Amino acid sequence: MTSLGVNIDHVAGVRQARMTNEPDPVQMASLAELGGADGITIHLREDRRHIQERDLVILRETIKTRLNLEMAATQEMLDLALKTKPDMITLVPEKREEITTEGGLDIVANKEKLKIFVDKIQSAGIPISLFVDPIFSQLEASSDISVRWVELHTGTYALSSWKNQALEFSKIKEGVIKARNLGLRVNAGHGLTYQNVEPIASIQGIEELNIGHTIISRALAIGLQEAVKEMKEIIRNPRQEPFFG
Ligand code: PXP
């Protein structure tokens, strides 16, 4: 059965919009686990726009499933990863100006540099996965640098028009077969929604889907009515003074 890694970056994004302490991704990770998440995924970005180091450190201590840390291949991230030892690292490309990760890593063009990075992480006993587009040359290059895992980028499929969706879907399906034939284990994710996930979930050979934005959006949709009700009840029926001390 395909497992589900829940990406909770967007919880942290809402918190950072106010620079306050709610909503707390640590609490939400625990709720996601209660809901059946098989793992929790966070992306600690260089600009710290959502997840903070504090989240990484506490989640490492508190989550009961698996912690997958998405990060760029930089010295700063390497030091943090070796210190906190997540259960899995997924290397992603990162640009400051992007709204979210825009595509897979170019393993072919950065093979030597990435091999050194991958070796350092693997020799610390941390499994590493590379976020790649379902392109054969990228999968072959991933296998050449001895990673055990890839995460196939589903964002192009997710954003494609209905005319191109079948084509983009078949690229992912063939990418899974290619990766498995190379001996790679396969995850997938990015841009998946309640509407477009089913064909991807039906592909044999994908072990885990990493899904974030649509789940956090749905949580708002199904939770907002209750949250307003609770606030209305407090306002309608406040306790009497004294409130403090
Ligand atoms: N996988 C990777 C490598 C990602 O960078 C992201 C976004 O952080 C996701 C999966 C989840 O994408 P989404 O939020 O669109 O579900």
Short mmCIF file of C-alpha atoms and ligand atoms in Angstrom, two decimals:
data_model
loop_
_atom_site.label_atom_id
_atom_site.label_comp_id
_atom_site.label_asym_id
_atom_site.label_seq_id
_atom_site.Cartn_x
_atom_site.Cartn_y
_atom_site.Cartn_z
CA MET A 1 0.00 0.00 0.00
CA THR A 2 1.28 3.47 -0.82
CA SER A 3 2.09 5.42 2.32
CA LEU A 4 1.44 9.11 2.94
CA GLY A 5 3.99 11.66 4.07
CA VAL A 6 2.24 14.84 5.19
CA ASN A 7 4.11 18.05 4.47
CA ILE A 8 3.35 20.60 7.20
CA ASP A 9 5.30 23.59 5.82
CA HIS A 10 2.11 25.55 5.24
CA VAL A 11 1.16 25.36 8.90
CA ALA A 12 4.46 27.08 9.65
CA GLY A 13 3.75 29.52 6.81
CA VAL A 14 0.60 30.75 8.55
CA ARG A 15 2.49 31.10 11.85
CA GLN A 16 5.31 33.04 10.20
CA ALA A 17 2.84 35.44 8.58
CA ARG A 18 2.30 36.79 12.13
CA MET A 19 5.70 35.81 13.62
CA THR A 20 3.81 34.29 16.53
CA ASN A 21 3.52 30.81 18.03
CA GLU A 22 0.36 29.50 16.37
CA PRO A 23 -0.47 27.39 14.52
CA ASP A 24 2.32 25.16 15.77
CA PRO A 25 3.58 22.63 13.20
CA VAL A 26 4.67 20.37 16.06
CA GLN A 27 1.09 20.08 17.31
CA MET A 28 -0.25 19.69 13.76
CA ALA A 29 2.29 16.94 13.02
CA SER A 30 0.95 15.02 15.95
CA LEU A 31 -2.64 15.46 14.69
CA ALA A 32 -1.55 14.38 11.21
CA GLU A 33 -0.10 11.22 12.75
CA LEU A 34 -3.36 10.58 14.61
CA GLY A 35 -5.11 10.92 11.25
CA GLY A 36 -2.90 8.19 9.81
CA ALA A 37 0.12 10.00 8.31
CA ASP A 38 2.93 7.51 7.81
CA GLY A 39 5.52 10.25 7.97
CA ILE A 40 5.96 13.99 8.40
CA THR A 41 7.80 16.05 5.82
CA ILE A 42 9.27 19.51 6.37
CA HIS A 43 11.35 21.73 4.13
CA LEU A 44 13.82 23.87 6.04
CA ARG A 45 14.54 26.61 3.53
CA GLU A 46 17.56 28.85 3.51
CA ASP A 47 15.34 31.93 3.96
CA ARG A 48 13.35 30.25 6.80
CA ARG A 49 10.08 31.45 5.31
CA HIS A 50 8.08 28.71 7.03
CA ILE A 51 9.77 25.89 8.96
CA GLN A 52 12.28 27.07 11.60
CA GLU A 53 15.20 25.23 13.18
CA ARG A 54 13.16 25.01 16.38
CA ASP A 55 10.53 22.99 14.50
CA LEU A 56 13.12 20.57 13.18
CA VAL A 57 14.65 20.02 16.61
CA ILE A 58 11.32 19.50 18.41
CA LEU A 59 9.79 17.36 15.66
CA ARG A 60 12.86 15.15 15.77
CA GLU A 61 12.02 14.51 19.43
CA THR A 62 8.25 14.25 19.21
CA ILE A 63 7.05 12.58 16.06
CA LYS A 64 6.16 8.92 16.30
CA THR A 65 6.39 8.09 12.59
CA ARG A 66 9.23 9.18 10.27
CA LEU A 67 10.72 12.61 9.75
CA ASN A 68 11.63 13.46 6.18
CA LEU A 69 13.69 16.63 5.90
CA GLU A 70 13.68 18.35 2.52
CA MET A 71 16.69 20.59 2.07
CA ALA A 72 19.11 22.11 -0.40
CA ALA A 73 22.61 20.70 -0.82
CA THR A 74 24.41 23.38 1.20
CA GLN A 75 26.99 23.20 3.99
CA GLU A 76 24.59 24.84 6.46
CA MET A 77 21.94 22.20 5.80
CA LEU A 78 24.46 19.39 5.93
CA ASP A 79 25.59 20.50 9.41
CA LEU A 80 21.97 20.70 10.63
CA ALA A 81 21.09 17.32 9.15
CA LEU A 82 24.08 15.60 10.72
CA LYS A 83 23.20 17.17 14.06
CA THR A 84 19.48 16.31 14.05
CA LYS A 85 19.57 13.04 12.08
CA PRO A 86 16.15 12.94 10.39
CA ASP A 87 14.91 9.52 9.24
CA MET A 88 15.23 10.57 5.60
CA ILE A 89 16.67 13.51 3.74
CA THR A 90 15.20 14.57 0.42
CA LEU A 91 17.48 16.87 -1.53
CA VAL A 92 15.61 19.54 -3.47
CA PRO A 93 16.72 22.46 -5.62
CA GLU A 94 16.08 25.81 -3.96
CA LYS A 95 15.77 29.33 -5.31
CA ARG A 96 14.99 32.25 -3.05
CA GLU A 97 12.58 33.87 -5.49
CA GLU A 98 10.40 30.77 -6.06
CA ILE A 99 7.03 30.38 -4.35
CA THR A 100 7.55 26.63 -3.97
CA THR A 101 9.97 24.03 -5.34
CA GLU A 102 9.72 24.42 -9.09
CA GLY A 103 11.18 21.21 -10.45
CA GLY A 104 13.58 18.39 -9.86
CA LEU A 105 17.31 18.54 -9.23
CA ASP A 106 19.62 18.53 -12.21
CA ILE A 107 21.67 15.49 -11.20
CA VAL A 108 23.27 15.16 -14.63
CA ALA A 109 24.81 18.65 -14.44
CA ASN A 110 25.81 18.44 -10.75
CA LYS A 111 26.84 14.81 -10.46
CA GLU A 112 30.28 15.26 -8.84
CA LYS A 113 29.14 17.85 -6.31
CA LEU A 114 26.04 15.84 -5.37
CA LYS A 115 27.99 12.59 -5.06
CA ILE A 116 30.24 14.14 -2.38
CA PHE A 117 27.17 15.48 -0.55
CA VAL A 118 25.27 12.19 -0.78
CA ASP A 119 28.29 10.22 0.48
CA LYS A 120 28.58 12.43 3.57
CA ILE A 121 24.92 11.90 4.46
CA GLN A 122 24.85 8.19 3.71
CA SER A 123 28.00 7.55 5.69
CA ALA A 124 26.23 9.15 8.68
CA GLY A 125 23.58 6.41 8.28
CA ILE A 126 20.82 8.73 6.98
CA PRO A 127 18.92 7.49 3.90
CA ILE A 128 18.81 10.11 1.17
CA SER A 129 16.37 10.66 -1.66
CA LEU A 130 16.77 12.96 -4.66
CA PHE A 131 13.81 14.99 -5.92
CA VAL A 132 13.91 14.53 -9.69
CA ASP A 133 11.78 14.97 -12.75
CA PRO A 134 10.73 11.66 -14.34
CA ILE A 135 13.48 11.94 -16.98
CA PHE A 136 15.51 8.81 -17.73
CA SER A 137 18.91 10.56 -17.80
CA GLN A 138 18.24 12.10 -14.37
CA LEU A 139 17.23 8.72 -12.97
CA GLU A 140 20.35 7.07 -14.42
CA ALA A 141 22.53 9.82 -12.93
CA SER A 142 20.78 9.32 -9.55
CA SER A 143 21.59 5.63 -9.67
CA ASP A 144 25.21 6.41 -10.67
CA ILE A 145 25.76 8.40 -7.47
CA SER A 146 24.49 5.48 -5.38
CA VAL A 147 21.35 6.86 -3.78
CA ARG A 148 18.73 4.29 -2.81
CA TRP A 149 15.72 6.59 -3.25
CA VAL A 150 14.27 9.14 -5.63
CA GLU A 151 11.16 11.28 -5.25
CA LEU A 152 9.54 11.83 -8.62
CA HIS A 153 8.30 15.37 -9.22
CA THR A 154 4.56 15.25 -9.95
CA GLY A 155 4.17 19.05 -10.24
CA THR A 156 4.15 19.14 -14.04
CA TYR A 157 1.44 16.46 -14.13
CA ALA A 158 -0.51 18.34 -11.46
CA LEU A 159 -0.41 21.64 -13.35
CA SER A 160 -1.00 20.22 -16.81
CA SER A 161 -4.16 20.97 -18.77
CA TRP A 162 -6.60 18.11 -19.32
CA LYS A 163 -5.15 17.75 -22.84
CA ASN A 164 -1.64 17.00 -21.50
CA GLN A 165 -2.50 15.19 -18.32
CA ALA A 166 -2.43 11.70 -19.85
CA LEU A 167 1.00 12.38 -21.34
CA GLU A 168 2.41 13.78 -18.09
CA PHE A 169 0.92 10.84 -16.20
CA SER A 170 2.56 8.33 -18.54
CA LYS A 171 5.94 10.07 -18.01
CA ILE A 172 5.60 9.45 -14.27
CA LYS A 173 4.48 5.87 -14.78
CA GLU A 174 7.44 5.16 -17.07
CA GLY A 175 9.74 7.01 -14.68
CA VAL A 176 8.67 4.66 -11.88
CA ILE A 177 9.41 1.58 -14.03
CA LYS A 178 12.79 3.01 -15.09
CA ALA A 179 13.76 3.90 -11.53
CA ARG A 180 12.75 0.46 -10.22
CA ASN A 181 14.73 -1.22 -13.00
CA LEU A 182 17.76 0.80 -11.89
CA GLY A 183 17.24 -0.58 -8.37
CA LEU A 184 15.95 2.70 -6.96
CA ARG A 185 13.11 2.95 -4.45
CA VAL A 186 10.49 5.51 -5.46
CA ASN A 187 8.48 8.21 -3.71
CA ALA A 188 6.55 10.96 -5.50
CA GLY A 189 4.99 14.28 -4.77
CA HIS A 190 4.34 17.96 -5.41
CA GLY A 191 1.12 19.60 -6.45
CA LEU A 192 -1.03 16.55 -5.73
CA THR A 193 -4.61 17.30 -4.74
CA TYR A 194 -7.77 15.44 -3.74
CA GLN A 195 -8.80 15.73 -7.40
CA ASN A 196 -5.63 14.54 -9.15
CA VAL A 197 -4.03 12.07 -6.73
CA GLU A 198 -5.90 8.91 -7.70
CA PRO A 199 -4.09 8.05 -10.94
CA ILE A 200 -0.73 8.60 -9.21
CA ALA A 201 -1.78 6.51 -6.20
CA SER A 202 -2.69 3.68 -8.57
CA ILE A 203 0.87 3.38 -9.95
CA GLN A 204 2.54 0.19 -8.72
CA GLY A 205 6.00 0.75 -7.31
CA ILE A 206 5.58 4.15 -5.66
CA GLU A 207 6.19 3.65 -1.95
CA GLU A 208 5.21 7.04 -0.55
CA LEU A 209 3.41 10.19 -1.68
CA ASN A 210 4.41 13.47 -0.06
CA ILE A 211 1.45 15.82 0.04
CA GLY A 212 1.12 19.18 1.77
CA HIS A 213 -0.75 22.17 0.43
CA THR A 214 -4.02 20.46 -0.46
CA ILE A 215 -4.25 18.71 2.93
CA ILE A 216 -3.67 21.94 4.87
CA SER A 217 -6.22 23.70 2.61
CA ARG A 218 -8.76 20.96 3.26
CA ALA A 219 -8.09 21.16 6.99
CA LEU A 220 -9.11 24.84 6.86
CA ALA A 221 -12.21 24.03 4.86
CA ILE A 222 -13.45 21.35 7.21
CA GLY A 223 -12.30 23.06 10.41
CA LEU A 224 -13.28 26.72 9.96
CA GLN A 225 -16.97 26.35 10.73
CA GLU A 226 -16.19 24.64 14.06
CA ALA A 227 -13.50 27.22 14.91
CA VAL A 228 -15.94 30.10 14.33
CA LYS A 229 -18.58 28.35 16.43
CA GLU A 230 -16.12 28.06 19.34
CA MET A 231 -15.17 31.75 19.16
CA LYS A 232 -18.81 32.79 18.89
CA GLU A 233 -19.62 30.77 22.01
CA ILE A 234 -16.84 32.47 24.02
CA ILE A 235 -17.92 35.95 22.90
CA ARG A 236 -21.57 35.25 23.57
CA ASN A 237 -20.99 33.83 27.00
CA PRO A 238 -17.82 35.28 28.59
CA ARG A 239 -16.85 34.31 32.11
CA GLN A 240 -17.27 37.08 34.69
CA GLU A 241 -14.32 38.99 36.12
CA PRO A 242 -11.73 38.60 37.57
CA PHE A 243 -9.88 37.39 34.46
CA PHE A 244 -6.30 37.85 35.64
CA GLY A 245 -4.28 36.68 38.59
N1 PXP B 1 7.72 16.91 -2.34
C1 PXP B 1 8.65 17.89 -2.42
C2 PXP B 1 10.05 17.51 -2.77
C3 PXP B 1 8.32 19.22 -2.15
O1 PXP B 1 9.26 20.19 -2.23
C4 PXP B 1 7.00 19.53 -1.77
C5 PXP B 1 6.64 20.95 -1.41
O2 PXP B 1 7.37 21.36 -0.31
C6 PXP B 1 6.07 18.49 -1.68
C7 PXP B 1 6.45 17.18 -2.00
C8 PXP B 1 4.63 18.74 -1.30
O3 PXP B 1 4.06 19.53 -2.29
P1 PXP B 1 2.57 20.09 -2.09
O4 PXP B 1 2.60 21.05 -0.95
O5 PXP B 1 2.29 20.76 -3.40
O6 PXP B 1 1.69 18.91 -1.82
#
